[in-house]
Coordinates of C-alpha atoms and ligand atoms in Angstrom, one line a residue:
X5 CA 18.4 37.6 -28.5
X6 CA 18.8 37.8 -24.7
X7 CA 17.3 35.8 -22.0
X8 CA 13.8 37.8 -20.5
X9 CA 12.6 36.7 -17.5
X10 CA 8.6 37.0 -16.6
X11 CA 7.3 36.4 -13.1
X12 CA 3.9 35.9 -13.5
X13 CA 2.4 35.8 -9.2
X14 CA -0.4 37.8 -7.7
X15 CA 1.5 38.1 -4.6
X16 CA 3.4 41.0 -4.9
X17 CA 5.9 40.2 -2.0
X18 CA 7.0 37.2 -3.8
X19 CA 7.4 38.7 -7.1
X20 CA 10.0 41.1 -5.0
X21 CA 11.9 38.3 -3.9
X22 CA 12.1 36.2 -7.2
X23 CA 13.2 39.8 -8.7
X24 CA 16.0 40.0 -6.3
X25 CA 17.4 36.8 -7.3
X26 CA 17.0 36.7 -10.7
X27 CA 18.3 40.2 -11.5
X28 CA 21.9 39.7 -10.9
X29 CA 22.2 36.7 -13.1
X30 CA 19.6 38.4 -16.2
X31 CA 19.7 41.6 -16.8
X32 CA 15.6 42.1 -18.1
X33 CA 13.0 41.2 -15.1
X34 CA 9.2 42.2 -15.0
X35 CA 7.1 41.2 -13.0
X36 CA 3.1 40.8 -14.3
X37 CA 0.5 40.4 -11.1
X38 CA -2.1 39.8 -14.0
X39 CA -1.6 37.3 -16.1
X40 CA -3.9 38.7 -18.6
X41 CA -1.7 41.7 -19.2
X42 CA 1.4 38.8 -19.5
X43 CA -0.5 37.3 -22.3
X44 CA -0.5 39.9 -24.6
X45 CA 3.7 39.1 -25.2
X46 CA 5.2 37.5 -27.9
X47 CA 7.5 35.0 -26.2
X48 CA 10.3 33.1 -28.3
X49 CA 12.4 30.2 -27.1
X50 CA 15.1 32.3 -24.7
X51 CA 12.6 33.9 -22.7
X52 CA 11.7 32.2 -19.3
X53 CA 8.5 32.5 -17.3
X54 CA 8.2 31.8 -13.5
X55 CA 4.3 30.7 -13.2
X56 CA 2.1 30.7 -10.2
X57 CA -0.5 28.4 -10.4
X58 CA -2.9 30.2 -7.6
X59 CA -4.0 33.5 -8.2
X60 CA -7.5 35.0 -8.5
X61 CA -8.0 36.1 -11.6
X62 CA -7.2 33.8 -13.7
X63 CA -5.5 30.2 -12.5
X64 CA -1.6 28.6 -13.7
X65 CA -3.8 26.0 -15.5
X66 CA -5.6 28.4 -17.4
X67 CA -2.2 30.3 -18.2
X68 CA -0.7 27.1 -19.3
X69 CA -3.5 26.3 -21.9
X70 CA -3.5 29.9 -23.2
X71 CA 0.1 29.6 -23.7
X72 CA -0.4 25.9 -25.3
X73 CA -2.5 27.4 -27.9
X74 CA 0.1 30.2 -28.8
X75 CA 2.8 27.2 -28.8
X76 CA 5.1 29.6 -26.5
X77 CA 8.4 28.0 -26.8
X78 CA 10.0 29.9 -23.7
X79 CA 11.4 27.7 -20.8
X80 CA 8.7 27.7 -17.9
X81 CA 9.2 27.1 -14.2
X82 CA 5.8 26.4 -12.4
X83 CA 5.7 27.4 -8.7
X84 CA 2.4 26.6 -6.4
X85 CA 2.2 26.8 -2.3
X86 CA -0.1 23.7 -3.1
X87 CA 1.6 20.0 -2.8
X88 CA 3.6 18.6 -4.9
X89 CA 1.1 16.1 -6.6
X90 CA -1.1 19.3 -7.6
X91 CA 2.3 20.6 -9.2
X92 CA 3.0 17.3 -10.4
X93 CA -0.2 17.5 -12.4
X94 CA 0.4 21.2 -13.7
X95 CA 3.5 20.0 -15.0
X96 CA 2.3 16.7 -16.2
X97 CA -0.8 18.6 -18.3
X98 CA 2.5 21.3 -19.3
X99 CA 4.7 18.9 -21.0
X100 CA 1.6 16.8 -22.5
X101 CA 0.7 20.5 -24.4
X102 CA 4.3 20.2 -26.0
X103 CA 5.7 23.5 -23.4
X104 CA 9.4 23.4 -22.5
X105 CA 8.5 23.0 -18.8
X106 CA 12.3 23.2 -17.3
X107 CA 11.7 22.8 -13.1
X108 CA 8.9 23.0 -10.2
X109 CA 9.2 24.5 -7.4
X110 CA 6.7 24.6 -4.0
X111 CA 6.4 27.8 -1.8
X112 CA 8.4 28.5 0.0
X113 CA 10.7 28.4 -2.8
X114 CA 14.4 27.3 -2.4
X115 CA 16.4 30.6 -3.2
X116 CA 19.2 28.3 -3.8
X117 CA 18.1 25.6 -6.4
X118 CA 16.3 28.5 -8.2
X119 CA 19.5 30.7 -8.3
X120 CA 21.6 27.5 -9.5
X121 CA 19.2 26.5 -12.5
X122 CA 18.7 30.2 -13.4
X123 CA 23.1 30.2 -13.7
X124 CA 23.0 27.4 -16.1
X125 CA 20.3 28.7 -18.4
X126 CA 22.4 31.8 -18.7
X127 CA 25.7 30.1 -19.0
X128 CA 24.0 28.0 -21.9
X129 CA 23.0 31.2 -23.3
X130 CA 26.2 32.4 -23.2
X131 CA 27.4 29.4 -24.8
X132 CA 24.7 29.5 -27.6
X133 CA 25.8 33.3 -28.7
X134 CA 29.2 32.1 -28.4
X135 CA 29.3 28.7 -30.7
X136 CA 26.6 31.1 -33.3
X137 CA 29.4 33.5 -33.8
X138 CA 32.5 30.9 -34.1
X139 CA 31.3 28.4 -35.2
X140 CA 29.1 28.2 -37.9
X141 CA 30.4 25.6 -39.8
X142 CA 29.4 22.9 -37.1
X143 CA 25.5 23.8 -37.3
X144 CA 23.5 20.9 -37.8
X145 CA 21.2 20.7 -40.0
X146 CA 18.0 19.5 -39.0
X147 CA 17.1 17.3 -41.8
X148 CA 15.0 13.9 -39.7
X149 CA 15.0 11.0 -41.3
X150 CA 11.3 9.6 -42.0
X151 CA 11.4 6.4 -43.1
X152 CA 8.9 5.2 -45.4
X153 CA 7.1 1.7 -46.0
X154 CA 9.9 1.0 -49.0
X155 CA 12.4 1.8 -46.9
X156 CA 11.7 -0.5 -43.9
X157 CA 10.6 -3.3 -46.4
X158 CA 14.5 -2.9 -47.9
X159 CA 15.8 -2.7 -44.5
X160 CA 14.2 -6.0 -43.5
X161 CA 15.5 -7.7 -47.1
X162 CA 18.4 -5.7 -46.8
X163 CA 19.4 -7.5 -43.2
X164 CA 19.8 -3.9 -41.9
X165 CA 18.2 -4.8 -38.7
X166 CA 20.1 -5.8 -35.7
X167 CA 19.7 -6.8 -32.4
X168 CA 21.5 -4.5 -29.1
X169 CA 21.6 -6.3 -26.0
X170 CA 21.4 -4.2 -22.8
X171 CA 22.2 -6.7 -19.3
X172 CA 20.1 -7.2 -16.3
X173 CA 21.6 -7.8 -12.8
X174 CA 20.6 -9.3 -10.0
X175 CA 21.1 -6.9 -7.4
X176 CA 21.6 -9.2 -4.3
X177 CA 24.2 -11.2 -6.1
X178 CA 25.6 -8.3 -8.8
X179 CA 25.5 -11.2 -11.2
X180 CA 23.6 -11.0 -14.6
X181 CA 20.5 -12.3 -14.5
X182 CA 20.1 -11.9 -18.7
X183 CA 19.3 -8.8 -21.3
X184 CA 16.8 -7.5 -23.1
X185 CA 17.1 -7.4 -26.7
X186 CA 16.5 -3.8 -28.5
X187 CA 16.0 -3.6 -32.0
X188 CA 18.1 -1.4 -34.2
X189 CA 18.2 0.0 -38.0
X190 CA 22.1 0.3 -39.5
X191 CA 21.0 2.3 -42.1
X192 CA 23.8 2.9 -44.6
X193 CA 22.9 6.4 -45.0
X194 CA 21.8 7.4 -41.5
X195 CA 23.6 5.5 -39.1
X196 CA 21.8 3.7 -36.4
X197 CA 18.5 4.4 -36.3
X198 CA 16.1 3.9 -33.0
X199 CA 13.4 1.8 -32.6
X200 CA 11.0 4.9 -31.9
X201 CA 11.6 6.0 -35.7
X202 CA 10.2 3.0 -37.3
X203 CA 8.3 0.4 -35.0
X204 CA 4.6 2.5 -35.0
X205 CA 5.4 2.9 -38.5
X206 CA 5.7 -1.5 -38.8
X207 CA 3.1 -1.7 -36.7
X208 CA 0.5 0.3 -38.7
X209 CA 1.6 -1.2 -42.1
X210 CA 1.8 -4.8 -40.7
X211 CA 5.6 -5.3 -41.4
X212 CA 5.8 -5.8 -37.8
X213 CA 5.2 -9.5 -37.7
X214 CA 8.3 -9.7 -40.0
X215 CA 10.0 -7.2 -38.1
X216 CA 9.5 -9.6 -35.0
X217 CA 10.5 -12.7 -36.6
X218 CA 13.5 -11.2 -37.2
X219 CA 14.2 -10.4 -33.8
X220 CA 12.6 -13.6 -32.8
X221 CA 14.8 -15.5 -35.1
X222 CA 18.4 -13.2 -34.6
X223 CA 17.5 -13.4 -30.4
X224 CA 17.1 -17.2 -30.2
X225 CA 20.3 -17.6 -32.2
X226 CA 22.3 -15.4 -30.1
X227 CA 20.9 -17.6 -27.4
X228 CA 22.1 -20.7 -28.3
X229 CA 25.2 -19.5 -29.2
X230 CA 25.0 -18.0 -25.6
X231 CA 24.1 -21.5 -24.6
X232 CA 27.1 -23.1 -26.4
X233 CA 29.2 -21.5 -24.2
X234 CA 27.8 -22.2 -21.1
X235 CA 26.7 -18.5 -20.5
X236 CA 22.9 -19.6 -19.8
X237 CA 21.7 -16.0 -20.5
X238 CA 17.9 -15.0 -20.3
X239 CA 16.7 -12.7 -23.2
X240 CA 14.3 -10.8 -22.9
X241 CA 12.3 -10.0 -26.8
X242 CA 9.7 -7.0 -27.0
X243 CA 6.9 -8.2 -28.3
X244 CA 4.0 -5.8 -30.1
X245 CA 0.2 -6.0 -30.1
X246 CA -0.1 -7.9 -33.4
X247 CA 2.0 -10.4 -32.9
X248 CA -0.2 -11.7 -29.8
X249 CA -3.2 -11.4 -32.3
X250 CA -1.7 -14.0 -34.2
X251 CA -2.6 -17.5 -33.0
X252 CA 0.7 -19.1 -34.6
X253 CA 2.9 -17.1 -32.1
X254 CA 3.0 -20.1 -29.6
X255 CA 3.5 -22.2 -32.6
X256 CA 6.1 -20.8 -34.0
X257 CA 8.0 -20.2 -31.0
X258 CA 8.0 -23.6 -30.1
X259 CA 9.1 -24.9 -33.1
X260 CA 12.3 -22.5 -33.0
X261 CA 13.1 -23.4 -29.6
X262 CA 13.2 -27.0 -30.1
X263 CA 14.8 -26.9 -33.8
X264 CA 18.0 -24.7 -31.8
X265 CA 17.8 -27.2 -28.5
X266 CA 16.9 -24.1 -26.6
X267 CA 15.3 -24.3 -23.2
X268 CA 12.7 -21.9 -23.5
X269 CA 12.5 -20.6 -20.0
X270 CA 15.5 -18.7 -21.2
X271 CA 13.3 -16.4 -23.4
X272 CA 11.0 -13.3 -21.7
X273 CA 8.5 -12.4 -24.0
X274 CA 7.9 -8.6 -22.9
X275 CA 4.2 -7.1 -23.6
X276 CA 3.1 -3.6 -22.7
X277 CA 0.1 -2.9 -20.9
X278 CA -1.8 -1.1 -23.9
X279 CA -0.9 -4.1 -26.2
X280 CA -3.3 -6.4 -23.9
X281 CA -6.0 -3.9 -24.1
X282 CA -6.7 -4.6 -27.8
X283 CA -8.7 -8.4 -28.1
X284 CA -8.5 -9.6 -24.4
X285 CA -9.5 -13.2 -25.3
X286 CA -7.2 -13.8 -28.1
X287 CA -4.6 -12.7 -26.3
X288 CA -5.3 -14.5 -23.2
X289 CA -5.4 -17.6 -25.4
X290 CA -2.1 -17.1 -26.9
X291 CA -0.4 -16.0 -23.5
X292 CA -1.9 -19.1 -22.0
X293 CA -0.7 -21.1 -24.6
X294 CA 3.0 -19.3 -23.9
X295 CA 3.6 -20.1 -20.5
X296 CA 1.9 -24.2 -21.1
X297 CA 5.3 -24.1 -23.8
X298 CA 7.8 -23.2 -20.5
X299 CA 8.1 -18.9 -21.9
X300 CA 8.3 -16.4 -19.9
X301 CA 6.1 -13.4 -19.9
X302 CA 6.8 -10.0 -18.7
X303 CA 4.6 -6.6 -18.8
X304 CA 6.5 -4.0 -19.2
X305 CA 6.1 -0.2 -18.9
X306 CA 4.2 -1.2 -15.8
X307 CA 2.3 1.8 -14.4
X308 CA 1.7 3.4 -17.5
X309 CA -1.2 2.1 -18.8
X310 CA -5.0 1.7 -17.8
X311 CA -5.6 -1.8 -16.9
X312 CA -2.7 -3.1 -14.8
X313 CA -4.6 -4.6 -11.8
X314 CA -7.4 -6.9 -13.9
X315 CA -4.7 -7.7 -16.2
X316 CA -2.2 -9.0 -13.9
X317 CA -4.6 -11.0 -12.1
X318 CA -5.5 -12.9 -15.4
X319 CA -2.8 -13.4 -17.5
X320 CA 0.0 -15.7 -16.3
X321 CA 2.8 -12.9 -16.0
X322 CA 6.2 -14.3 -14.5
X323 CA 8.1 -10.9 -14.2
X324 CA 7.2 -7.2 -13.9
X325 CA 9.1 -4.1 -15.4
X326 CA 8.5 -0.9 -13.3
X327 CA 8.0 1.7 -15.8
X328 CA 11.3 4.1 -16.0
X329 CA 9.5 7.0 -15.6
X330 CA 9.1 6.1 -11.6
X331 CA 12.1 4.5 -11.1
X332 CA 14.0 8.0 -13.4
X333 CA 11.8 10.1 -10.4
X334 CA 11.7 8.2 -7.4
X335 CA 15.2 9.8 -5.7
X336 CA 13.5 12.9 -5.9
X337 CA 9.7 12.4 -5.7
X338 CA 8.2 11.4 -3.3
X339 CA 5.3 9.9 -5.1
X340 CA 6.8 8.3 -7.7
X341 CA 8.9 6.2 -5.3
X342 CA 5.8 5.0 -3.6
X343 CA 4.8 3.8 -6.9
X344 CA 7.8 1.6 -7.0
X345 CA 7.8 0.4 -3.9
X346 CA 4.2 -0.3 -4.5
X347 CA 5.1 -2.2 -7.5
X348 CA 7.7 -4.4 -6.0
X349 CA 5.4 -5.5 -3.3
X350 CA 2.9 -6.3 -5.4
X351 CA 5.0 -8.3 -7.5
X352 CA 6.3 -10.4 -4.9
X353 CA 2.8 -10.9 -3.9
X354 CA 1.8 -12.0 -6.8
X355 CA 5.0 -14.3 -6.9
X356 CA 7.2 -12.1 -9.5
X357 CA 10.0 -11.2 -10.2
X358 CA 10.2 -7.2 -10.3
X359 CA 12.5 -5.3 -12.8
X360 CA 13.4 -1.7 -12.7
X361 CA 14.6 0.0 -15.6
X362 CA 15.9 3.2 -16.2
X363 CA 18.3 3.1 -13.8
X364 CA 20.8 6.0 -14.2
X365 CA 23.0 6.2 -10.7
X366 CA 24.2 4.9 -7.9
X367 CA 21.2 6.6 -5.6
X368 CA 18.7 5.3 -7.9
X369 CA 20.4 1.7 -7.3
X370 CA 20.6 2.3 -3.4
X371 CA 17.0 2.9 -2.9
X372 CA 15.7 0.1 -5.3
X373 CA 18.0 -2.1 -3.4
X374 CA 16.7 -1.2 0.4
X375 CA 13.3 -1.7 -1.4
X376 CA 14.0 -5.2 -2.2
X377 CA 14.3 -4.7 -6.0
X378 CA 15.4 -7.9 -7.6
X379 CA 16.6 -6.8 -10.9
X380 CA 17.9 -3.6 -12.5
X381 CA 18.3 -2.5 -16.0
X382 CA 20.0 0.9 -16.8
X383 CA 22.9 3.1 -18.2
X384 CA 24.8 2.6 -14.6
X385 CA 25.1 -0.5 -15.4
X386 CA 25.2 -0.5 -19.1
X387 CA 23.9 0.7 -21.9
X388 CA 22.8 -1.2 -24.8
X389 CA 25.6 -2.7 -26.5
X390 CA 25.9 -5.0 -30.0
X391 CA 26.6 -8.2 -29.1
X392 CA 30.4 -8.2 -29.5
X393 CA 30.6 -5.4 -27.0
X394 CA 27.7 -7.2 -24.5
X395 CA 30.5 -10.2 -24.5
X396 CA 33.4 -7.9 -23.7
X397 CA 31.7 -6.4 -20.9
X398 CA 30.3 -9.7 -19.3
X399 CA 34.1 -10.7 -19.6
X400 CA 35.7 -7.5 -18.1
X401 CA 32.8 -8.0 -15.5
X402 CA 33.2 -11.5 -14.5
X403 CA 37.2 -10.5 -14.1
X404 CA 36.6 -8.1 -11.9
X405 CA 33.9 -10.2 -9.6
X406 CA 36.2 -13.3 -9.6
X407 CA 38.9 -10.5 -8.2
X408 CA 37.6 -10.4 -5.4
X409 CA 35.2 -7.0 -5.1
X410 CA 31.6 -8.2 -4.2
X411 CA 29.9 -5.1 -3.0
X412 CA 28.7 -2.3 -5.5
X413 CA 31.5 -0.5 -6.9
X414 CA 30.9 2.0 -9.3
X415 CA 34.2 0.1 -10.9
X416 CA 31.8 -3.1 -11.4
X417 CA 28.3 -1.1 -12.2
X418 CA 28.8 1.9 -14.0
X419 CA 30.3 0.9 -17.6
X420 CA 29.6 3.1 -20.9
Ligands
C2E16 P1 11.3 -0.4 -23.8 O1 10.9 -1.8 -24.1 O2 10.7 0.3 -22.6 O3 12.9 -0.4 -23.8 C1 13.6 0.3 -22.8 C2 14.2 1.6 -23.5 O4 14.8 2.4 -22.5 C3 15.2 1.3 -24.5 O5 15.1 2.3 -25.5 C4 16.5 1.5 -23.8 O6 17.6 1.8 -24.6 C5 16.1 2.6 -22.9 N1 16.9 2.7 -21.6 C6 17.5 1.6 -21.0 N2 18.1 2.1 -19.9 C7 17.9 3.4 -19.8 C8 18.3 4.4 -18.8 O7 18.9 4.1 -17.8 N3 17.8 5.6 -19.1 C9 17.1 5.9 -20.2 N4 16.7 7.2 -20.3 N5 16.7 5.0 -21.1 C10 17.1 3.8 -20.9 P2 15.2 1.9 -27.1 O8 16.1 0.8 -27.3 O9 15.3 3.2 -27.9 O10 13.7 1.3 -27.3 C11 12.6 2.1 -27.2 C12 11.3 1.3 -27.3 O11 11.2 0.6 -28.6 C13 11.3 0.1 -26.4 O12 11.0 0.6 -25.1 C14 10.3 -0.8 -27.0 O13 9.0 -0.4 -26.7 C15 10.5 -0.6 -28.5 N6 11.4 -1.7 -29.0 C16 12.7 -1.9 -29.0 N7 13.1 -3.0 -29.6 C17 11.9 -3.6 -30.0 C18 11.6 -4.8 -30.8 O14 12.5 -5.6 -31.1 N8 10.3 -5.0 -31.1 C19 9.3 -4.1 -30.7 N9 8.0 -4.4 -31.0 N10 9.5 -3.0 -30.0 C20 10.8 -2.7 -29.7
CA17 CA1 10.9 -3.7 -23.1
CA18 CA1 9.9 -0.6 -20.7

């Protein structure tokens, strides 16, 4: 199968110019000033489809759902002369309808950018056609693992579930302000195993209060330990919507806390926006309750859900975590770094520490930084780590501050 390319634009001028481009890198071009006629083809997955979204007889929106509903699997690259939050949305409503929306592009379009992107696709090709012929014997096979109620009851009795610790830094002093605590699943059979694979499915058969107490239980541990050694670090424990339902949380917290000696300012108890929704005044009780005991409480995912502004006015939040989709965006959107500076001015506001995560590069760093940011969390600086590892790196870390190199290095940040 070879890459076809479809430009799908009333204006005929422009469909000359994207032809002129694209036909030196892939060889079959058409060009369709009616989309109607264009959605008659059967697309598969190495086809690609430059979209306009304004043209008379029938709009980009309404070529987007039409394609939806045929779940067209070909790579699609939306152009508009509109702004960039009207393309934002196209692409937004795209992805949500499961297409394989690949870049966006505003008229006039950059020749440039478009001729790069449409090089890689075909280079990928190439490589595709290339590993199908020689080497076979490497093919995947796309078996998914879909754990069952059994098997996450065994894991949990099985001690299969572990804690990864990924660090926070202060950015005005580099030094590590603590780390939050990710859940994983060694699974003998399938390796480590994300949290996305089996935390809904905890949630909806209720093993998630045991599932928390483990990380409860595992996360104040490694704190003490943590403690022992005079590395006082702050840990930050994700914390579902049942759990908060429960009124013995606060209880049970407590008790752990002063069983191990802990302080318990050290622990962040992190709640998403769409877990406060559900039973406001149960949850208000607990959270309450929380921060009387000396917790701390974070919302995380901030941004993402409905209620952010009522909720952070009542609930007793200590620290707010941009949501990475933002901070992932913000170098190059324009929007989505307004909503992070937004954030961070809020927080402080509000008296709160602000949190970005999902930081991926130095850039990303930079402009959180002039923003005032006060902590990041990302793969430049790290990426989540078992415990043993999360000690080596501190180590290596503090060596290299205590050498004598204060300002951002990549040498200091940017570890794998
Ligand atoms: P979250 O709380 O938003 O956690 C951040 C996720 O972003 C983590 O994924 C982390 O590995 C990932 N991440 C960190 N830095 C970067 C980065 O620079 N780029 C990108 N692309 N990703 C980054 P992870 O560990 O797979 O966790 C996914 C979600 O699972 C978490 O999202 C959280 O909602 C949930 N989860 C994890 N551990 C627990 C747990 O112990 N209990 C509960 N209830 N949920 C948990
Ligand atoms: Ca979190
Ligand atoms: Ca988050």
């Amino acid at each position: 199968m070879h890459n076809r390319v479809f430009i799908v634009d009333d204006d005929r001028l422009t469909c000359n110019l994207l032809k002129t481009i694209v036909e030196p890198i892939f060889k079959q071009v058409e060009i369709f000033q009616h989309p109607l006629e264009f959605l008659t083809l059967a697309l598969n997955s190495e086809d690609i489809i430059l979209l306009d979204l304004m043209m008379p007889e029938m709009d980009g929106i309404e070529v987007i759902r039409h394609l939806a509903q045929q779940n067209c699997p070909a790579s699609l690259m939306l152009i508009s002369g509109y702004d960039s939050g009207v393309l934002h949305s196209a692409e937004t409503l795209a992805l949500s309808c499961g297409l394989n929306v690949t870049k966006t592009f505003t008229k006039p379009i950059n020749t440039n950018v478009l001729t790069d992107l449409l090089t890689t696709l075909s280079d990928e090709q190439t490589k595709r056609e290339f590993s199908g012929t020689h080497n076979d014997e490497f093919k995947q096979d796309t078996f998914e693992f879909i754990p069952t109620e059994k098997d996450l009851r065994d894991a949990i009795d099985n001690k299969q579930l572990v804690l990864y610790y990924q660090p926070q830094i202060n950015m005005e002093t580099q030094c590590i302000h603590g780390a939050e605590a990710l859940i994983r699943w060694l699974h003998p059979e399938f390796g480590i195993v994300p949290p996305d694979k089996f935390i809904a499915l905890a949630e909806r058969t209720g093993l998630i209060e045991q599932v928390t107490e483990v990380v409860i239980q595992s996360a104040i541990s490694q704190s003490v330990q943590w403690q022992n050694v005079d590395k006082a670090i702050r840990l930050s424990i994700n914390i579902s919507a049942q759990n908060i339902n429960s009124l013995k949380l606060p209880e049970q917290l407590k008790m752990l806390v002063k069983q191990y000696e802990l302080d318990p300012s050290l622990i962040v108890l992190e709640l998403t926006e769409s877990t406060l929704m559900d039973s406001e005044v149960t949850s208000l009780d607990i959270l309450t309750r929380l921060r009387l005991k000396g917790f701390q409480l974070s919302i995380d995912d901030f941004g993402t859900g409905y209620s952010s502004l009522s909720q952070l006015h009542k609930i007793p939040f200590t620290e707010l975590k941009i949501d990475q989709s933002f901070v992932a965006n913000m170098k190059k959107e324009h929007e989505s770094k307004a909503i992070v500076e937004t954030c961070i001015m809020l927080a402080h506001k509000l008296n709160m520490e602000v949190v970005a995560e999902g930081v991926e590069d130095k850039q990303t760093w930079d402009l959180l930084l002039a923003e005032g940011c006060d902590i990041a969390q990302g793969y430049y600086i790290a990426k989540p780590m078992p415990v043993n590892e999360f000690d080596k790196w501190q180590c290596e870390r503090e060596l290299l501050m205590h050498s004598g190199v204060s300002k951002v290095k990549d040498s200091i940040l940017h570890y794998y």
